Short mmCIF file of C-alpha atoms in Angstrom, two decimals:
data_model
loop_
_atom_site.label_atom_id
_atom_site.label_comp_id
_atom_site.label_asym_id
_atom_site.label_seq_id
_atom_site.Cartn_x
_atom_site.Cartn_y
_atom_site.Cartn_z
CA MET A 55 0.06 -0.01 0.09
CA ASN A 56 1.44 3.36 -0.88
CA THR A 57 1.14 4.96 2.59
CA ASN A 58 3.84 6.31 4.52
CA LYS A 59 4.64 5.21 8.10
CA GLN A 60 4.03 8.66 9.71
CA GLU A 61 0.33 8.08 8.75
CA ARG A 62 0.13 5.01 10.93
CA THR A 63 0.25 7.01 14.19
CA GLU A 64 -0.08 5.85 17.78
CA ARG A 65 -2.96 8.21 18.29
CA LEU A 66 -5.59 9.18 15.88
CA LEU A 67 -8.27 11.84 16.57
CA LEU A 68 -11.94 11.01 15.60
CA SER A 69 -13.48 13.54 13.27
CA GLY A 70 -16.80 14.97 13.88
CA SER A 71 -18.35 12.36 11.59
CA ASP A 72 -16.72 9.52 13.41
CA TYR A 73 -17.92 10.84 16.71
CA PHE A 74 -21.42 10.89 15.46
CA GLN A 75 -20.94 7.33 14.74
CA LEU A 76 -19.86 6.66 18.27
CA LEU A 77 -23.10 8.40 19.43
CA LEU A 78 -24.96 5.95 17.03
CA ASP A 79 -23.02 3.19 18.53
CA ALA A 80 -23.85 4.11 22.24
CA HIS A 81 -27.57 4.74 21.13
CA HIS A 82 -27.89 1.15 19.91
CA ARG A 83 -26.31 -0.24 23.06
CA GLN A 84 -28.78 1.75 25.14
CA HIS A 85 -31.47 -0.20 23.43
CA GLY A 86 -29.97 -3.52 23.81
CA LEU A 87 -28.77 -3.92 20.40
CA GLN A 88 -25.43 -4.51 19.10
CA GLY A 89 -23.16 -1.56 18.36
CA ASN A 90 -22.69 0.35 15.17
CA ILE A 91 -21.42 -2.58 13.17
CA GLY A 92 -21.04 -2.71 9.43
CA ARG A 93 -20.56 -5.89 7.31
CA PHE A 94 -19.28 -6.29 3.71
CA ALA A 95 -19.59 -9.73 1.99
CA ILE A 96 -17.98 -10.68 -1.01
CA GLU A 97 -18.79 -14.23 -2.78
CA LEU A 98 -16.22 -15.77 -4.81
CA LYS A 99 -16.02 -18.75 -7.14
CA GLY A 100 -13.40 -20.97 -5.80
CA ARG A 101 -12.03 -21.86 -2.51
CA LEU A 102 -9.93 -18.96 -0.91
CA ASN A 103 -6.84 -20.12 0.84
CA ALA A 104 -7.44 -19.11 4.56
CA CYS A 105 -3.78 -19.73 5.60
CA GLN A 106 -2.34 -17.63 2.73
CA LEU A 107 -4.78 -14.78 3.53
CA GLU A 108 -4.10 -14.74 7.20
CA LYS A 109 -0.28 -14.65 6.33
CA THR A 110 -0.89 -11.83 3.89
CA ILE A 111 -2.96 -9.89 6.58
CA ASN A 112 -0.49 -10.28 9.40
CA ASN A 113 2.47 -9.14 7.32
CA ASP A 114 0.66 -6.12 6.08
CA PRO A 115 1.43 -2.95 8.28
CA ILE A 116 -1.91 -1.39 7.50
CA PHE A 117 -3.91 -4.37 8.67
CA CYS A 118 -1.75 -4.78 11.77
CA TRP A 119 -2.03 -1.12 12.57
CA LEU A 120 -5.84 -0.98 12.29
CA HIS A 121 -6.14 -4.18 14.36
CA SER A 122 -4.06 -2.76 17.17
CA LEU A 123 -6.38 0.35 17.47
CA ARG A 124 -8.72 0.86 20.54
CA LEU A 125 -11.01 3.65 21.30
CA LYS A 126 -9.65 5.69 24.34
CA LYS A 127 -11.79 6.17 27.35
CA GLN A 128 -12.42 9.81 27.26
CA TRP A 129 -12.06 12.37 30.14
CA PRO A 130 -14.55 15.30 29.84
CA PHE A 131 -13.73 17.67 27.24
CA GLN A 132 -10.80 15.70 25.95
CA LEU A 133 -10.92 14.91 22.12
CA PRO A 134 -11.99 11.41 21.21
CA GLN A 135 -9.22 9.25 19.83
CA TRP A 136 -7.99 5.95 18.86
CA ILE A 137 -4.79 4.72 20.53
CA GLN A 138 -2.55 2.01 19.41
CA ILE A 139 -2.09 -0.83 21.85
CA GLN A 140 1.44 -2.33 21.87
CA PHE A 141 0.80 -6.01 22.19
CA THR A 142 -1.88 -7.66 20.03
CA ASP A 143 -2.52 -11.24 19.18
CA PRO A 144 -2.02 -12.10 15.51
CA ILE A 145 -5.09 -11.40 13.22
CA ARG A 146 -6.97 -14.68 12.96
CA ILE A 147 -9.52 -15.61 10.30
CA LYS A 148 -12.23 -17.92 11.60
CA ILE A 149 -13.66 -20.41 9.12
CA PHE A 150 -17.20 -21.54 8.91
CA GLU A 151 -18.85 -24.19 6.64
CA ALA A 152 -22.28 -23.74 5.38
CA PRO A 153 -24.82 -25.18 2.84
CA GLN A 154 -25.33 -23.38 -0.39
CA GLN A 155 -28.59 -21.48 -0.15
CA GLU A 156 -29.94 -18.02 0.18
CA ASN A 157 -28.89 -16.17 3.44
CA CYS A 158 -25.75 -18.67 3.90
CA ILE A 159 -24.01 -16.43 6.13
CA PRO A 160 -24.33 -18.11 9.72
CA GLN A 161 -26.55 -16.08 11.92
CA GLU A 162 -23.76 -16.04 14.82
CA LEU A 163 -21.66 -13.81 12.55
CA PHE A 164 -24.55 -11.20 12.45
CA LYS A 165 -24.54 -11.45 16.15
CA PHE A 166 -20.83 -10.72 16.43
CA ASP A 167 -20.27 -7.49 18.08
CA ILE A 168 -17.28 -5.11 18.34
CA GLN A 169 -16.83 -3.17 21.46
CA PRO A 170 -14.55 -0.12 20.24
CA HIS A 171 -12.82 0.27 23.67
CA PHE A 172 -11.77 -3.31 24.02
CA ASP A 173 -11.98 -5.29 20.74
CA PRO A 174 -9.96 -4.94 17.50
CA PRO A 175 -12.16 -2.67 15.40
CA PHE A 176 -12.62 -5.28 12.69
CA GLN A 177 -12.84 -8.98 12.21
CA LEU A 178 -12.53 -11.34 9.05
CA ASN A 179 -14.33 -14.53 8.60
CA LEU A 180 -14.40 -17.14 5.67
CA ILE A 181 -17.48 -19.17 5.00
CA TYR A 182 -16.89 -22.18 2.70
CA LEU A 183 -19.84 -23.29 0.75
CA GLU A 184 -20.70 -26.38 -1.15
CA GLN A 185 -19.68 -26.46 -4.89
CA ASP A 186 -16.36 -24.71 -4.16
CA GLN A 187 -17.55 -21.21 -3.35
CA THR A 188 -16.41 -18.91 -0.56
CA ILE A 189 -17.71 -15.90 1.17
CA LEU A 190 -15.29 -13.51 2.69
CA LEU A 191 -17.03 -11.36 5.38
CA PHE A 192 -15.41 -8.29 6.82
CA THR A 193 -17.08 -6.90 9.94
CA TRP A 194 -16.05 -3.66 11.43
CA ASN A 195 -17.14 -0.88 13.84
CA HIS A 196 -18.39 1.86 11.73
CA ILE A 197 -16.46 4.46 14.12
CA LEU A 198 -13.31 3.41 12.32
CA MET A 199 -14.35 3.80 8.72
CA ASP A 200 -17.49 4.08 6.55
CA SER A 201 -18.75 1.54 3.96
CA GLN A 202 -16.61 2.88 1.16
CA GLY A 203 -13.46 2.69 3.40
CA ALA A 204 -14.20 -0.86 4.09
CA GLU A 205 -14.63 -1.59 0.42
CA ILE A 206 -11.28 0.03 -0.36
CA LEU A 207 -9.50 -1.98 2.33
CA VAL A 208 -11.17 -5.40 1.30
CA ARG A 209 -10.39 -4.80 -2.29
CA TYR A 210 -6.67 -3.79 -1.46
CA LEU A 211 -6.56 -7.14 0.36
CA GLY A 212 -7.49 -9.13 -2.74
CA ASN A 213 -5.33 -7.10 -5.14
CA ALA A 214 -8.47 -5.53 -6.71
CA ILE A 215 -7.81 -2.08 -7.05
CA GLY A 216 -5.21 -2.06 -9.78
CA ASP A 217 -2.34 0.43 -9.52
CA LYS A 218 -4.54 3.13 -8.07
CA PRO A 219 -2.68 5.01 -5.16
CA ILE A 220 -4.37 4.72 -1.76
CA GLN A 221 -4.95 7.37 0.62
CA LEU A 222 -5.06 6.18 4.16
CA LEU A 223 -6.02 9.37 6.16
CA ALA A 224 -7.84 12.41 5.06
CA SER A 225 -5.74 15.70 4.77
CA LYS A 226 -6.29 18.04 7.43
CA ASN A 227 -9.01 20.85 6.84
CA THR A 228 -8.41 24.53 7.38
CA GLN A 229 -9.90 25.29 10.82
CA LEU A 230 -12.64 28.07 10.94
CA SER A 231 -12.88 30.54 13.70
CA ILE A 232 -14.98 29.62 16.66
CA THR A 233 -17.39 32.31 15.84
CA GLU A 234 -17.87 30.97 12.24
CA GLN A 235 -18.19 27.38 13.63
CA LEU A 236 -21.03 28.49 15.98
CA LYS A 237 -22.79 30.53 13.28
CA GLN A 238 -22.66 27.39 10.87
CA THR A 239 -23.89 25.29 13.84
CA GLN A 240 -26.79 27.49 14.61
CA LYS A 241 -27.76 27.44 10.93
CA THR A 242 -27.85 23.77 10.77
CA ARG A 243 -29.72 23.32 14.03
CA ASN A 244 -32.39 25.89 12.75
CA PHE A 245 -32.54 24.05 9.39
CA ILE A 246 -33.06 20.58 10.91
CA PHE A 247 -35.15 21.31 13.79
CA PHE A 248 -37.08 24.37 13.45
CA GLU A 249 -37.62 25.23 9.85
CA LYS A 250 -41.16 25.57 8.61
CA LYS A 251 -42.64 22.78 10.77
CA SER A 252 -41.31 20.76 13.67
CA ILE A 253 -40.16 17.26 12.39
CA PHE A 254 -41.71 13.95 13.12
CA ILE A 255 -38.61 11.91 13.52
CA SER A 256 -39.69 8.66 14.86
CA SER A 257 -42.41 7.17 12.70
CA LEU A 258 -41.98 3.63 13.81
CA GLU A 259 -43.08 2.01 17.26
CA LYS A 260 -40.37 2.24 19.79
CA LEU A 261 -40.08 -1.18 21.53
CA ASP A 262 -37.26 -2.33 23.71
CA SER A 263 -35.67 -5.21 22.00
CA LYS A 264 -32.77 -7.49 22.45
CA GLY A 265 -32.91 -8.45 18.94
CA ILE A 266 -30.25 -8.28 16.21
CA ASN A 267 -30.57 -6.62 12.73
CA ASN A 268 -32.39 -8.72 10.24
CA TYR A 269 -31.52 -8.26 6.70
CA HIS A 270 -33.59 -8.80 3.60
CA SER A 271 -32.11 -8.37 0.05
CA LEU A 272 -33.37 -7.84 -3.38
CA CYS A 273 -31.21 -8.26 -6.52
CA PHE A 274 -32.31 -7.05 -9.77
CA SER A 275 -30.99 -8.58 -13.26
CA GLU A 276 -29.31 -6.42 -15.78
CA ILE A 277 -32.43 -6.09 -17.73
CA GLU A 278 -34.49 -5.32 -14.55
CA THR A 279 -31.87 -2.61 -13.66
CA ALA A 280 -32.19 -1.00 -17.12
CA GLN A 281 -35.94 -0.83 -16.57
CA ILE A 282 -35.65 0.78 -13.38
CA ILE A 283 -33.37 3.32 -14.85
CA ALA A 284 -35.52 3.95 -17.69
CA ASN A 285 -38.51 4.38 -15.20
CA CYS A 286 -36.43 6.76 -13.32
CA ARG A 287 -36.22 9.09 -16.43
CA ARG A 288 -39.94 8.63 -16.94
CA ALA A 289 -40.47 9.91 -13.41
CA GLY A 290 -38.54 12.92 -14.42
CA ALA A 291 -35.43 12.50 -12.49
CA ARG A 292 -32.72 14.82 -13.67
CA PHE A 293 -29.86 14.34 -11.26
CA GLY A 294 -29.14 10.70 -11.51
CA ARG A 295 -31.06 7.79 -9.95
CA SER A 296 -30.97 8.39 -6.33
CA PRO A 297 -33.95 10.88 -5.98
CA PHE A 298 -36.06 8.37 -7.85
CA LEU A 299 -34.87 5.41 -5.62
CA LEU A 300 -35.55 7.48 -2.44
CA ALA A 301 -38.97 8.49 -3.74
CA ALA A 302 -39.87 4.84 -4.47
CA CYS A 303 -38.79 3.87 -0.80
CA MET A 304 -40.73 6.75 0.68
CA HIS A 305 -43.98 5.77 -1.04
CA SER A 306 -43.47 2.17 0.19
CA PHE A 307 -42.47 3.31 3.72
CA SER A 308 -45.44 5.59 3.84
CA ASP A 309 -47.79 2.75 2.87
CA LEU A 310 -46.07 0.63 5.37
CA LEU A 311 -46.92 3.09 8.14
CA LYS A 312 -50.51 3.36 6.98
CA ARG A 313 -50.74 -0.42 7.18
CA LYS A 314 -49.60 -0.15 10.80
CA GLY A 315 -52.28 2.40 11.61
CA ARG A 316 -50.17 5.59 11.03
CA THR A 317 -51.59 8.14 8.71
CA ASN A 318 -50.65 11.62 7.71
CA THR A 319 -47.05 11.11 8.70
CA THR A 320 -44.41 13.65 7.78
CA LEU A 321 -41.34 11.72 6.89
CA TRP A 322 -37.88 12.85 7.91
CA VAL A 323 -34.95 11.19 6.12
CA PRO A 324 -31.32 11.86 6.40
CA VAL A 325 -29.31 10.84 3.39
CA PRO A 326 -25.57 10.62 3.61
CA GLN A 327 -23.32 12.58 1.07
CA ASN A 328 -19.82 10.76 0.43
CA ASN A 329 -17.30 13.41 0.40
CA ARG A 330 -14.62 11.39 -1.45
CA LYS A 331 -13.65 12.17 -5.10
CA LYS A 332 -15.31 9.66 -7.45
CA GLY A 333 -12.90 6.80 -8.33
CA ALA A 334 -10.59 7.71 -5.47
CA CYS A 335 -9.09 5.04 -3.26
CA GLY A 336 -9.30 6.86 -0.16
CA PRO A 337 -9.22 8.19 2.41
CA LEU A 338 -9.51 4.76 3.84
CA VAL A 339 -9.79 5.49 7.59
CA GLY A 340 -12.73 7.51 9.06
CA ASN A 341 -16.02 8.41 8.05
CA HIS A 342 -16.30 10.96 5.17
CA LEU A 343 -19.99 11.70 5.11
CA SER A 344 -22.08 14.70 5.46
CA PHE A 345 -25.86 14.68 5.45
CA LEU A 346 -28.82 16.08 3.64
CA PHE A 347 -32.22 15.99 5.26
CA TYR A 348 -35.50 15.63 3.37
CA ARG A 349 -38.77 16.39 4.83
CA LEU A 350 -41.69 14.83 2.94
CA PHE A 351 -45.31 15.76 3.86
CA PRO A 352 -48.38 13.56 2.71
CA GLN A 353 -49.02 16.00 -0.10
CA HIS A 354 -45.56 15.22 -1.54
CA LEU A 355 -46.36 11.60 -2.02
CA GLU A 356 -49.28 12.00 -4.26
CA THR A 357 -47.36 10.66 -7.24
CA MET A 358 -43.81 9.35 -7.92
CA GLN A 359 -43.16 12.40 -10.19
CA LYS A 360 -44.22 14.97 -7.56
CA THR A 361 -42.09 13.12 -4.89
CA VAL A 362 -39.11 13.02 -7.28
CA ASP A 363 -39.42 16.61 -7.97
CA VAL A 364 -39.79 17.63 -4.27
CA ILE A 365 -36.71 15.63 -3.39
CA GLU A 366 -34.64 17.30 -6.24
CA GLN A 367 -35.85 20.69 -5.04
CA GLN A 368 -35.00 20.09 -1.55
CA MET A 369 -31.56 18.73 -2.57
CA ILE A 370 -30.78 21.87 -4.73
CA ASP A 371 -32.10 24.21 -1.99
CA GLN A 372 -30.00 22.48 0.83
CA MET A 373 -26.84 22.71 -1.37
CA ARG A 374 -27.33 26.34 -2.29
CA LYS A 375 -27.62 26.83 1.38
CA ASP A 376 -24.45 24.84 2.04
CA ILE A 377 -26.19 22.69 4.69
CA PRO A 378 -24.11 19.58 4.14
CA ALA A 379 -21.02 21.58 4.88
CA SER A 380 -22.55 23.31 7.87
CA PHE A 381 -23.64 20.09 9.15
CA SER A 382 -20.14 18.75 9.09
CA ILE A 383 -18.79 21.93 10.82
CA MET A 384 -21.48 21.37 13.58
CA MET A 385 -20.35 17.68 13.86
CA ASP A 386 -16.68 18.90 14.37
CA LEU A 387 -17.62 21.40 16.85
CA LEU A 388 -19.80 18.84 18.95
CA LEU A 389 -16.54 16.84 19.06
CA ARG A 390 -15.41 18.44 22.12
CA LEU A 391 -18.47 17.65 24.20
CA PRO A 392 -18.68 14.57 26.46
CA LEU A 393 -20.89 11.84 24.77
CA TRP A 394 -23.78 12.13 27.06
CA LEU A 395 -24.15 15.94 26.54
CA TYR A 396 -23.60 15.52 22.86
CA GLY A 397 -26.40 12.79 22.91
CA LYS A 398 -28.65 15.18 24.87
CA ILE A 399 -28.15 18.03 22.55
CA VAL A 400 -28.63 15.89 19.44
CA LYS A 401 -31.75 14.11 20.76
CA SER A 402 -33.38 16.93 22.90
CA PRO A 403 -35.60 18.54 20.10
CA THR A 404 -36.86 15.09 19.26
CA LYS A 405 -37.37 13.73 22.66
CA GLY A 406 -34.63 11.13 22.75
CA THR A 407 -35.00 9.46 19.38
CA LEU A 408 -33.08 9.68 16.13
CA ALA A 409 -34.53 9.20 12.56
CA SER A 410 -36.51 6.04 12.02
CA PHE A 411 -35.74 5.81 8.42
CA PHE A 412 -32.52 5.88 6.66
CA PHE A 413 -31.48 5.73 2.95
CA SER A 414 -28.41 5.46 1.17
CA ASP A 415 -27.26 4.83 -2.38
CA THR A 416 -23.62 3.77 -2.51
CA GLY A 417 -23.59 4.03 -6.35
CA LYS A 418 -21.58 2.18 -8.84
CA THR A 419 -18.28 1.72 -6.69
CA LEU A 420 -18.47 -2.05 -7.13
CA GLU A 421 -19.09 -2.14 -10.75
CA ASP A 422 -15.52 -3.04 -11.74
CA PHE A 423 -15.11 -5.54 -8.85
CA ASN A 424 -14.46 -8.80 -10.80
CA VAL A 425 -11.60 -10.63 -9.16
CA PHE A 426 -10.41 -10.98 -5.64
CA CYS A 427 -6.99 -12.83 -4.94
CA GLY A 428 -7.28 -14.33 -8.50
CA LEU A 429 -10.83 -15.73 -7.81
CA PRO A 430 -13.79 -14.35 -9.76
CA VAL A 431 -16.13 -12.25 -7.55
CA SER A 432 -19.72 -13.49 -8.03
CA ASN A 433 -21.39 -10.95 -5.66
CA ALA A 434 -20.46 -8.26 -3.28
CA ILE A 435 -22.91 -6.78 -0.73
CA HIS A 436 -23.02 -4.41 2.27
CA TYR A 437 -24.98 -5.16 5.38
CA PRO A 438 -25.50 -1.86 7.12
CA PRO A 439 -25.77 -1.25 10.78
CA ASN A 440 -29.37 -0.38 11.57
CA SER A 441 -29.74 3.42 11.52
CA SER A 442 -30.95 3.86 14.94
CA HIS A 443 -33.55 2.12 17.27
CA PRO A 444 -36.46 1.90 16.24
CA GLY A 445 -34.95 1.92 12.77
CA PHE A 446 -35.40 0.79 9.27
CA THR A 447 -32.52 1.11 6.84
CA ILE A 448 -32.49 0.67 3.11
CA ILE A 449 -29.31 0.76 0.90
CA PHE A 450 -28.99 0.58 -2.84
CA MET A 451 -25.73 -0.49 -4.45
CA ASN A 452 -24.66 -1.71 -7.92
CA PHE A 453 -22.54 -4.85 -8.35
CA GLN A 454 -21.17 -5.13 -11.69
CA LYS A 455 -24.18 -4.02 -13.68
CA LYS A 456 -26.91 -5.15 -11.43
CA LEU A 457 -28.83 -3.06 -8.82
CA GLN A 458 -29.20 -4.59 -5.25
CA VAL A 459 -31.17 -3.53 -2.21
CA ILE A 460 -30.58 -4.44 1.30
CA MET A 461 -33.04 -3.78 4.09
CA ALA A 462 -31.88 -3.68 7.73
CA TYR A 463 -34.64 -3.80 10.51
CA THR A 464 -35.21 -5.35 13.84
CA GLU A 465 -38.21 -7.54 14.46
CA ALA A 466 -39.24 -5.14 17.37
CA THR A 467 -40.19 -2.54 14.64
CA VAL A 468 -41.38 -4.61 11.68
CA ASN A 469 -42.04 -8.24 11.15
CA LYS A 470 -41.35 -10.54 8.17
CA GLU A 471 -44.86 -10.04 6.82
CA ASP A 472 -44.23 -6.30 6.71
CA ILE A 473 -40.91 -6.79 5.07
CA SER A 474 -42.57 -8.98 2.31
CA TRP A 475 -45.30 -6.38 1.85
CA PHE A 476 -42.70 -3.59 1.76
CA GLU A 477 -40.85 -5.50 -1.03
CA SER A 478 -43.70 -5.93 -3.52
CA SER A 479 -44.61 -2.34 -2.86
CA LEU A 480 -41.17 -1.31 -3.66
CA ARG A 481 -40.99 -3.43 -6.84
CA LYS A 482 -44.31 -1.77 -8.05
CA ASN A 483 -42.73 1.60 -7.49
CA LEU A 484 -39.45 1.09 -9.07
CA PHE A 485 -41.00 -0.72 -12.06
CA GLY A 486 -43.91 1.90 -12.33
CA MET B 165 -16.41 36.21 -15.36
CA THR B 166 -15.82 38.36 -18.59
CA ALA B 167 -18.60 38.52 -21.18
CA THR B 168 -16.41 37.26 -23.94
CA VAL B 169 -16.62 33.62 -23.37
CA SER B 170 -17.28 30.89 -25.95
CA PRO B 171 -19.23 27.75 -25.24
CA SER B 172 -16.05 25.55 -25.52
CA ALA B 173 -14.35 27.69 -22.90
CA ILE B 174 -17.31 27.39 -20.48
CA ALA B 175 -17.13 23.44 -21.21
CA GLU B 176 -13.47 23.41 -20.57
CA TYR B 177 -13.83 25.36 -17.39
CA ILE B 178 -16.54 22.92 -16.20
CA CYS B 179 -14.20 20.14 -16.89
CA LEU B 180 -11.54 21.69 -14.90
CA PHE B 181 -13.80 22.18 -11.91
CA ILE B 182 -14.70 18.42 -12.25
CA ARG B 183 -11.00 17.32 -12.38
CA ASN B 184 -10.02 19.50 -9.44
CA ASN B 185 -12.99 18.74 -7.19
CA LEU B 186 -15.11 15.85 -8.02
CA VAL B 187 -13.15 12.95 -9.47
CA ALA B 188 -9.89 11.08 -8.69
CA GLU B 189 -6.56 12.04 -10.26
CA GLY B 190 -5.98 10.48 -13.72
CA ILE B 191 -9.73 10.13 -14.62
CA GLU B 192 -10.38 11.47 -18.09
CA VAL B 193 -12.91 14.33 -18.37
CA THR B 194 -13.78 15.67 -21.67
CA PRO B 195 -16.60 18.14 -22.69
CA ALA B 196 -18.55 15.65 -24.62
CA MET B 197 -18.50 12.93 -22.05
CA PRO B 198 -21.80 12.14 -20.27
CA LEU B 199 -21.54 13.32 -16.57
CA GLU B 200 -23.20 10.12 -15.30
CA GLN B 201 -20.55 8.13 -17.11
CA LEU B 202 -17.90 9.73 -14.96
CA GLY B 203 -19.61 8.07 -11.84
CA LEU B 204 -20.88 11.38 -10.64
CA ASP B 205 -23.79 11.09 -8.33
CA SER B 206 -26.80 13.39 -7.75
CA PHE B 207 -24.94 15.64 -5.29
CA SER B 208 -21.94 15.98 -7.72
CA LEU B 209 -24.15 17.03 -10.52
CA ILE B 210 -25.70 19.72 -8.32
CA GLU B 211 -22.15 20.93 -7.32
CA ILE B 212 -21.46 21.36 -10.99
CA ILE B 213 -24.68 23.47 -11.51
CA LEU B 214 -23.74 25.55 -8.29
CA PHE B 215 -20.14 26.07 -9.46
CA VAL B 216 -21.75 27.48 -12.90
CA GLU B 217 -24.07 29.69 -11.00
CA ARG B 218 -21.24 31.16 -8.85
CA GLN B 219 -18.97 31.57 -11.68
CA TYR B 220 -21.31 33.32 -14.08
CA HIS B 221 -23.43 35.17 -11.60
CA LEU B 222 -26.74 33.65 -12.53
CA GLN B 223 -29.36 31.29 -11.04
CA LEU B 224 -30.63 28.59 -13.20
CA SER B 225 -34.32 28.23 -13.08
CA ASP B 226 -35.99 24.88 -12.53
CA GLU B 227 -36.93 24.78 -16.04
CA ALA B 228 -33.35 25.25 -17.31
CA LEU B 229 -32.22 22.04 -15.31
CA THR B 230 -33.39 19.53 -17.76
CA ARG B 231 -31.76 16.19 -18.26
CA GLU B 232 -30.79 17.45 -21.71
CA ASN B 233 -28.90 20.47 -20.33
CA ILE B 234 -27.03 18.63 -17.66
CA PHE B 235 -26.04 15.70 -19.88
CA SER B 236 -22.52 16.70 -20.29
CA SER B 237 -20.07 19.62 -19.84
CA GLU B 238 -20.65 20.58 -23.40
CA THR B 239 -24.55 20.69 -23.21
CA LEU B 240 -24.42 22.52 -20.07
CA ALA B 241 -21.96 25.06 -21.56
CA ASN B 242 -24.13 25.52 -24.59
CA TYR B 243 -27.12 26.39 -22.40
CA ILE B 244 -24.97 28.81 -20.22
CA TYR B 245 -23.71 30.52 -23.28
CA GLN B 246 -27.15 30.97 -24.75
CA HIS B 247 -28.51 32.19 -21.46
CA LEU B 248 -25.59 34.70 -21.04
CA TYR B 249 -26.15 35.78 -24.68
CA GLU B 250 -29.75 36.28 -24.28
CA TYR B 251 -29.19 38.31 -21.14
CA LYS B 252 -26.80 40.48 -23.01
CA GLN B 253 -29.14 41.01 -25.76
CA THR B 254 -31.90 42.00 -23.41
CA ARG B 255 -29.82 44.50 -21.66
CA ALA B 256 -28.64 46.05 -25.05
CA ASP B 257 -32.28 46.46 -26.17
#
């Protein structure tokens, strides 16, 4: 990896965006769920050699450095940071065997938690399937990196990024004056919590649950993907596919709420914006996300065209007002607060809850992912952490030329019947 | 921005913005290339619109932001040129 040794420091400060992920981690745990854990699975045609892979990882300075990081217990007003522990065990890859079927990743791997203060921040597992197939599952705590960071790291491991140079850490931003930071923070708070109408942030029932995330996936063929894109144009989407995909989800989500007896609900959706340059291999460490926030009132959901139009309009308005940048500045400012106080500030206008619905479109970053360690890649899929309890998360991603969808939920909020109903509604909205 | 701009100069300027801010080093960006082909997402497409608005001191109306106009740097540049030309004509009249 083309990174220099100085970047692999003994201490690594969290960014505002990482600290927000730590807040989510704590929020999940408060509700008896596992932390903010992401998973990235790649399916390979052929048997991946576990010993060889383990040797490669343990000889790699980046993997060893990441494996030695632990989140430091914070004193009040001390900046949150990762510290490198001196003595760590070698990185072990656990091996599982499973039958060839849908959802063949053993359930215990989805129960696996990573406590950021005590555990290595990532884990690798191999699942050998019948008919000479292998799944590599990379599990990590989202405080360390976002899903694209995980993708870059895994692809680097499998020699699947070509000669592209990798950037390990983000370059330092110019620090704004404290007055300017406070001004931007106020602007964001006003926009999120007080503009026009107060927000109805939690649209799902809040039940205490010890359950883990359940996942439901949809994979479209190349032909179906082309049909969805054509339908996206018919619905008048001008800025790529994401506003259309979000509109389709919001129609289905609103109908799901009606089915559960909640009518006239205003939907509030945070959508992440990836701040990396397109096609870049980095920064690898850290969360490089800022957010846009959409408010959809019942009258916005009359037709798909109308919803797409409203989403695009809200997107332009927020970007004209520089809301995503101001939100990042606000997160960087809040980094100095103890976590409990940060949580109180973030959740106070919404009486202790966070957004119920979370949407992301990771785009076409996996379109050229064909080979891993010399074996053909037959699929690659992200299993996101649940957005926040009581949450429902939906992620769109392309693998090669096919669109895939993953839904993450806990049974305390929606059940299997709701999910199958949501799937058929979503298909209807996507295909028109 | 000066008033003596050509569509091709605007298109090159948009390409330069994309190269410097939106795509990784080494990715080829040409005026005729469809913006979606560059892997640009919805947010990046709007970044381009906002860049153009700032540079040429204009605010593009909703009607101007059609799929055809924002298909490539070239089509966007042609629209901007037309818009600036019409504005100059109106002022001259």
